[in-house]
């Protein structure tokens, strides 16, 4: 309301919001009514409850250096980031909410308008609460037949202080690796049951139900399971809260463990599995293979089983249990070297006695189901997985061990892999492979050494500029060492293996070994810097030291590293300046923004720390410091982008002044004088620091009210430069009021030719100043007791009109203020009069003074042309004010004094005085 076209308005998500610790949250902000580019920039800050007035900058869409130190790492790692929804709207993401993220958030849009008009920021509050939601379901493995009833139970509870709702649902995964789960049935936050698309009909038929049993138990019932239900089922609970904008937000979600559900067909389920008692054998050993058929109601069904070696049939057993050998195996079977039989309708056994090299290979079982034992047409066929059988010749003693002398290296280091072969009697070939972490594909070939010693490299290792020139070293006939000179990054971690093949009599036998290697990249190994100072409060002239302690998962001395020292003056400017940077070569580069540090800072380095010492601390050194550490990969020149960068926490250094020991005499006193005489008011310093200088300010409290506003008479600073107050700045006043230093600790205010208008209470304020490092600094101040200046007057008093009046005048017109003396004054006496304006002695200022010799003084020069003292008779001192202005309103009064010259050539002495009543003037606009 009330906004005009083109007026900028920033709107932020309405608060307060409640979100749970550890959750991923978003806050929206948008701007409208702006001028300039369609893509506006946004800056987010927070005001923490511990310091609600202090802005802490978080993230900006335009300035990478905007975040304060406590948020820098989270912003760099995208733990906090801004998503641009459109040119003038963004979302602030906090991926893992922490307790310290609670506070008042401000969204600010930098100005792109021709002039400031409207609102440029908006604020909202965010509270972080504990995640109390719990969901649990006992994991089970269930096997059911189509049509069976299944029940699953989920326990859900919460204890959040705020008013929240729960939703509970069940979800189904067809396969363990599926990423998208299918909704079965959910009880929503509004207590409405909602089935998933595939379960609508079964829900309407009453076959899929969800019931709440007690306060925390939710039960899913499947009346008749179907084949499509097999897979994994789990329960998910969500906790919802209503935000101030009346929308509901899920603040926490919890999934239970999964229950595996196998559903067997009432008709034709079938599976086949093969196992071996021992698959690695020597010539002459016995090999036994078992094939197991998996089927419901197997006793009433008919199966035919085949054994296969390398895809070729060995033997088969028909549904009657009759064994049929392939021709090439018949002779061995007659000699009793082979045996196959049906142990039961689901278990079939093949035994080979005295295995030979020809029995090497991969074995499978195949099962076919027929309707009747004599039926040649199979209903269904299933093939088992393969099992590898490795038969070694008599006298074969080859053994292999794989190891590495570099199980943990940093990127850039060499990787050394050792493959030791023992007992080989024939020539061997060696193949090296690598399986990177989380690698789902085949193993990556590193290198191959043929029987004749020829070395060939895998595709990824042929470029010597990437990992260097790989070397194969043969320390002995069976010791093979492969050296990868230069690892790249974490991708070179994982498992490395060698496969050795021995060749003899046209056959080959293989042994494999592997070992694990971890390659640490400096970019991801916990490079962290912590900045500390033994003292946070430093006195002027003292020295202080900042220690930047660096930690990492590698030895810091082995990598090129640089350190930069950053500084933000106090009060904060919003940006850090780089004071100095020390490069890996030892080169020191000083920043231009704070040149005064160069002559007073000392830089040192230890094994894992960097130190910055500041000598002779001064005001310009007060502020916030950080250190920034950069590291490059080992065995590389520190050029271009570093491999890792970290910035420390911020440490504030506050400069404090020496404690002031100033004490000023506070005893009250009085001084009596006569009109026209010179007098002095004393200000005495009782104690102060050596080498201190003093500034003295003199004040007057005019009568008659004790709570009148003090009037500054004059100030003499520590270099004796004078500065008069507004009421004492006229040449006449300056010539009468002087400040004088009588001794090292005593000052006087001298008042020349004192008159009754000077009457009142006088006091001084003493400031203690000390030269520290680079300038003068005020240590403290103290006020003296007051001295009452009184005048010794004759007993005679003038008769002056004392009645108070209130008058009004229209601006631009003139008004006369009356001051009438009753009765005659003594012969041979002269009269003087002074007009004052003020608020009943508050800020009373003299406007005009008629001296006894007839001279007129105007303390306020700007009023001189508008003031006129008519004086139609000797005792009439009425004042006429021309062209009345609004600022003329106030309270006026006059003071009349009677003077007499004691004898010719002598000074004039005050004989009597009187003060009039008050006249309040009110101005009326034209």
mmCIF file of N, CA and C in Angstrom, residues 365-418:
data_model
loop_
_atom_site.group_PDB
_atom_site.id
_atom_site.type_symbol
_atom_site.label_atom_id
_atom_site.label_comp_id
_atom_site.label_asym_id
_atom_site.label_seq_id
_atom_site.Cartn_x
_atom_site.Cartn_y
_atom_site.Cartn_z
ATOM 1 N N UNK A 365 24.930 -75.937 -14.583
ATOM 2 C CA UNK A 365 23.828 -76.902 -14.572
ATOM 3 C C UNK A 365 22.644 -76.280 -15.284
ATOM 4 N N UNK A 366 21.861 -77.110 -15.946
ATOM 5 C CA UNK A 366 20.641 -76.652 -16.597
ATOM 6 C C UNK A 366 19.515 -77.577 -16.194
ATOM 7 N N UNK A 367 18.343 -77.000 -15.812
ATOM 8 C CA UNK A 367 17.193 -77.800 -15.426
ATOM 9 C C UNK A 367 16.033 -77.457 -16.349
ATOM 10 N N UNK A 368 15.336 -78.512 -16.809
ATOM 11 C CA UNK A 368 14.144 -78.329 -17.643
ATOM 12 C C UNK A 368 13.002 -79.062 -16.976
ATOM 13 N N UNK A 369 11.809 -78.432 -16.963
ATOM 14 C CA UNK A 369 10.622 -79.045 -16.370
ATOM 15 C C UNK A 369 9.711 -79.536 -17.490
ATOM 16 N N UNK A 370 9.201 -80.753 -17.314
ATOM 17 C CA UNK A 370 8.265 -81.327 -18.290
ATOM 18 C C UNK A 370 6.989 -81.717 -17.568
ATOM 19 N N UNK A 371 5.902 -81.844 -18.341
ATOM 20 C CA UNK A 371 4.615 -82.191 -17.716
ATOM 21 C C UNK A 371 4.596 -83.640 -17.240
ATOM 22 N N UNK A 372 5.162 -84.537 -18.079
ATOM 23 C CA UNK A 372 5.195 -85.963 -17.727
ATOM 24 C C UNK A 372 6.594 -86.482 -17.994
ATOM 25 N N UNK A 373 7.001 -87.557 -17.328
ATOM 26 C CA UNK A 373 8.388 -88.042 -17.488
ATOM 27 C C UNK A 373 8.770 -88.338 -18.923
ATOM 28 N N UNK A 374 7.866 -88.744 -19.761
ATOM 29 C CA UNK A 374 8.230 -89.087 -21.130
ATOM 30 C C UNK A 374 8.074 -87.949 -22.117
ATOM 31 N N UNK A 375 7.672 -86.801 -21.636
ATOM 32 C CA UNK A 375 7.392 -85.658 -22.519
ATOM 33 C C UNK A 375 8.701 -85.017 -22.960
ATOM 34 N N UNK A 376 8.850 -84.796 -24.268
ATOM 35 C CA UNK A 376 10.077 -84.185 -24.776
ATOM 36 C C UNK A 376 9.988 -82.646 -24.819
ATOM 37 N N UNK A 377 8.775 -82.111 -24.601
ATOM 38 C CA UNK A 377 8.607 -80.656 -24.662
ATOM 39 C C UNK A 377 8.684 -80.077 -23.243
ATOM 40 N N UNK A 378 9.665 -79.232 -22.996
ATOM 41 C CA UNK A 378 9.838 -78.665 -21.650
ATOM 42 C C UNK A 378 8.922 -77.460 -21.462
ATOM 43 N N UNK A 379 8.416 -77.325 -20.221
ATOM 44 C CA UNK A 379 7.563 -76.178 -19.875
ATOM 45 C C UNK A 379 8.442 -74.929 -19.685
ATOM 46 N N UNK A 380 9.548 -75.113 -18.967
ATOM 47 C CA UNK A 380 10.482 -74.008 -18.730
ATOM 48 C C UNK A 380 11.860 -74.586 -18.444
ATOM 49 N N UNK A 381 12.904 -73.742 -18.706
ATOM 50 C CA UNK A 381 14.297 -74.167 -18.510
ATOM 51 C C UNK A 381 15.049 -73.047 -17.783
ATOM 52 N N UNK A 382 15.891 -73.454 -16.829
ATOM 53 C CA UNK A 382 16.709 -72.473 -16.101
ATOM 54 C C UNK A 382 18.157 -72.957 -16.086
ATOM 55 N N UNK A 383 19.117 -71.985 -16.299
ATOM 56 C CA UNK A 383 20.547 -72.274 -16.287
ATOM 57 C C UNK A 383 21.167 -71.663 -15.034
ATOM 58 N N UNK A 384 22.017 -72.443 -14.381
ATOM 59 C CA UNK A 384 22.659 -71.927 -13.162
ATOM 60 C C UNK A 384 23.764 -70.945 -13.531
ATOM 61 N N UNK A 385 24.254 -70.259 -12.542
ATOM 62 C CA UNK A 385 25.459 -69.457 -12.735
ATOM 63 C C UNK A 385 26.641 -70.400 -12.924
ATOM 64 N N UNK A 386 27.769 -69.862 -13.430
ATOM 65 C CA UNK A 386 28.931 -70.713 -13.683
ATOM 66 C C UNK A 386 29.862 -70.770 -12.499
ATOM 67 N N UNK A 387 30.612 -71.869 -12.391
ATOM 68 C CA UNK A 387 31.629 -72.011 -11.354
ATOM 69 C C UNK A 387 32.940 -72.407 -12.026
ATOM 70 N N UNK A 388 34.021 -71.659 -11.759
ATOM 71 C CA UNK A 388 35.315 -71.868 -12.402
ATOM 72 C C UNK A 388 36.108 -72.930 -11.639
ATOM 73 N N UNK A 389 36.571 -73.931 -12.350
ATOM 74 C CA UNK A 389 37.400 -74.999 -11.751
ATOM 75 C C UNK A 389 38.797 -74.882 -12.329
ATOM 76 N N UNK A 390 39.796 -74.800 -11.460
ATOM 77 C CA UNK A 390 41.192 -74.610 -11.856
ATOM 78 C C UNK A 390 42.002 -75.829 -11.412
ATOM 79 N N UNK A 391 42.453 -76.660 -12.392
ATOM 80 C CA UNK A 391 43.227 -77.878 -12.097
ATOM 81 C C UNK A 391 44.684 -77.622 -12.449
ATOM 82 N N UNK A 392 45.561 -77.794 -11.467
ATOM 83 C CA UNK A 392 46.989 -77.548 -11.681
ATOM 84 C C UNK A 392 47.706 -78.881 -11.828
ATOM 85 N N UNK A 393 48.807 -78.887 -12.598
ATOM 86 C CA UNK A 393 49.537 -80.155 -12.821
ATOM 87 C C UNK A 393 50.268 -80.600 -11.556
ATOM 88 N N UNK A 394 50.636 -81.875 -11.540
ATOM 89 C CA UNK A 394 51.436 -82.389 -10.421
ATOM 90 C C UNK A 394 52.785 -81.686 -10.441
ATOM 91 N N UNK A 395 53.227 -81.307 -9.286
ATOM 92 C CA UNK A 395 54.486 -80.586 -9.198
ATOM 93 C C UNK A 395 54.340 -79.087 -9.349
ATOM 94 N N UNK A 396 53.117 -78.626 -9.543
ATOM 95 C CA UNK A 396 52.877 -77.185 -9.664
ATOM 96 C C UNK A 396 52.966 -76.560 -8.275
ATOM 97 N N UNK A 397 53.901 -75.587 -8.125
ATOM 98 C CA UNK A 397 54.090 -74.969 -6.805
ATOM 99 C C UNK A 397 54.078 -73.443 -6.888
ATOM 100 N N UNK A 398 53.569 -72.903 -7.987
ATOM 101 C CA UNK A 398 53.630 -71.445 -8.113
ATOM 102 C C UNK A 398 52.726 -70.782 -7.075
ATOM 103 N N UNK A 399 53.330 -69.812 -6.380
ATOM 104 C CA UNK A 399 52.600 -69.009 -5.411
ATOM 105 C C UNK A 399 52.829 -67.544 -5.737
ATOM 106 N N UNK A 400 51.834 -66.712 -5.402
ATOM 107 C CA UNK A 400 51.925 -65.290 -5.754
ATOM 108 C C UNK A 400 51.560 -64.430 -4.539
ATOM 109 N N UNK A 401 52.356 -63.408 -4.317
ATOM 110 C CA UNK A 401 51.995 -62.418 -3.281
ATOM 111 C C UNK A 401 52.115 -61.027 -3.887
ATOM 112 N N UNK A 402 51.118 -60.211 -3.588
ATOM 113 C CA UNK A 402 51.049 -58.847 -4.129
ATOM 114 C C UNK A 402 51.124 -57.872 -2.958
ATOM 115 N N UNK A 403 51.961 -56.845 -3.058
ATOM 116 C CA UNK A 403 52.095 -55.876 -1.971
ATOM 117 C C UNK A 403 52.498 -54.524 -2.560
ATOM 118 N N UNK A 404 52.514 -53.515 -1.707
ATOM 119 C CA UNK A 404 52.971 -52.181 -2.099
ATOM 120 C C UNK A 404 53.727 -51.543 -0.944
ATOM 121 N N UNK A 405 54.773 -50.842 -1.275
ATOM 122 C CA UNK A 405 55.512 -50.089 -0.251
ATOM 123 C C UNK A 405 54.934 -48.695 -0.082
ATOM 124 N N UNK A 406 53.892 -48.371 -0.861
ATOM 125 C CA UNK A 406 53.279 -47.036 -0.804
ATOM 126 C C UNK A 406 51.761 -47.177 -0.673
ATOM 127 N N UNK A 407 51.269 -47.752 0.443
ATOM 128 C CA UNK A 407 49.818 -47.949 0.569
ATOM 129 C C UNK A 407 49.042 -46.643 0.704
ATOM 130 N N UNK A 408 49.707 -45.607 1.216
ATOM 131 C CA UNK A 408 49.058 -44.300 1.346
ATOM 132 C C UNK A 408 50.005 -43.239 0.802
ATOM 133 N N UNK A 409 49.613 -42.600 -0.273
ATOM 134 C CA UNK A 409 50.462 -41.576 -0.883
ATOM 135 C C UNK A 409 49.613 -40.349 -1.164
ATOM 136 N N UNK A 410 50.296 -39.256 -1.399
ATOM 137 C CA UNK A 410 49.612 -38.033 -1.767
ATOM 138 C C UNK A 410 49.730 -37.856 -3.271
ATOM 139 N N UNK A 411 48.737 -37.219 -3.859
ATOM 140 C CA UNK A 411 48.756 -36.985 -5.297
ATOM 141 C C UNK A 411 50.076 -36.332 -5.686
ATOM 142 N N UNK A 412 50.703 -36.882 -6.726
ATOM 143 C CA UNK A 412 52.023 -36.400 -7.140
ATOM 144 C C UNK A 412 53.131 -37.339 -6.726
ATOM 145 N N UNK A 413 52.867 -38.163 -5.670
ATOM 146 C CA UNK A 413 53.873 -39.141 -5.246
ATOM 147 C C UNK A 413 53.880 -40.336 -6.195
ATOM 148 N N UNK A 414 54.972 -41.101 -6.114
ATOM 149 C CA UNK A 414 55.083 -42.322 -6.917
ATOM 150 C C UNK A 414 54.355 -43.464 -6.223
ATOM 151 N N UNK A 415 53.877 -44.401 -7.034
ATOM 152 C CA UNK A 415 53.210 -45.598 -6.534
ATOM 153 C C UNK A 415 54.076 -46.799 -6.920
ATOM 154 N N UNK A 416 54.420 -47.618 -5.911
ATOM 155 C CA UNK A 416 55.310 -48.761 -6.126
ATOM 156 C C UNK A 416 54.537 -50.038 -5.827
ATOM 157 N N UNK A 417 54.409 -50.924 -6.837
ATOM 158 C CA UNK A 417 53.657 -52.173 -6.703
ATOM 159 C C UNK A 417 54.608 -53.355 -6.894
ATOM 160 N N UNK A 418 54.585 -54.289 -5.941
ATOM 161 C CA UNK A 418 55.497 -55.446 -5.972
ATOM 162 C C UNK A 418 54.699 -56.720 -6.148
#
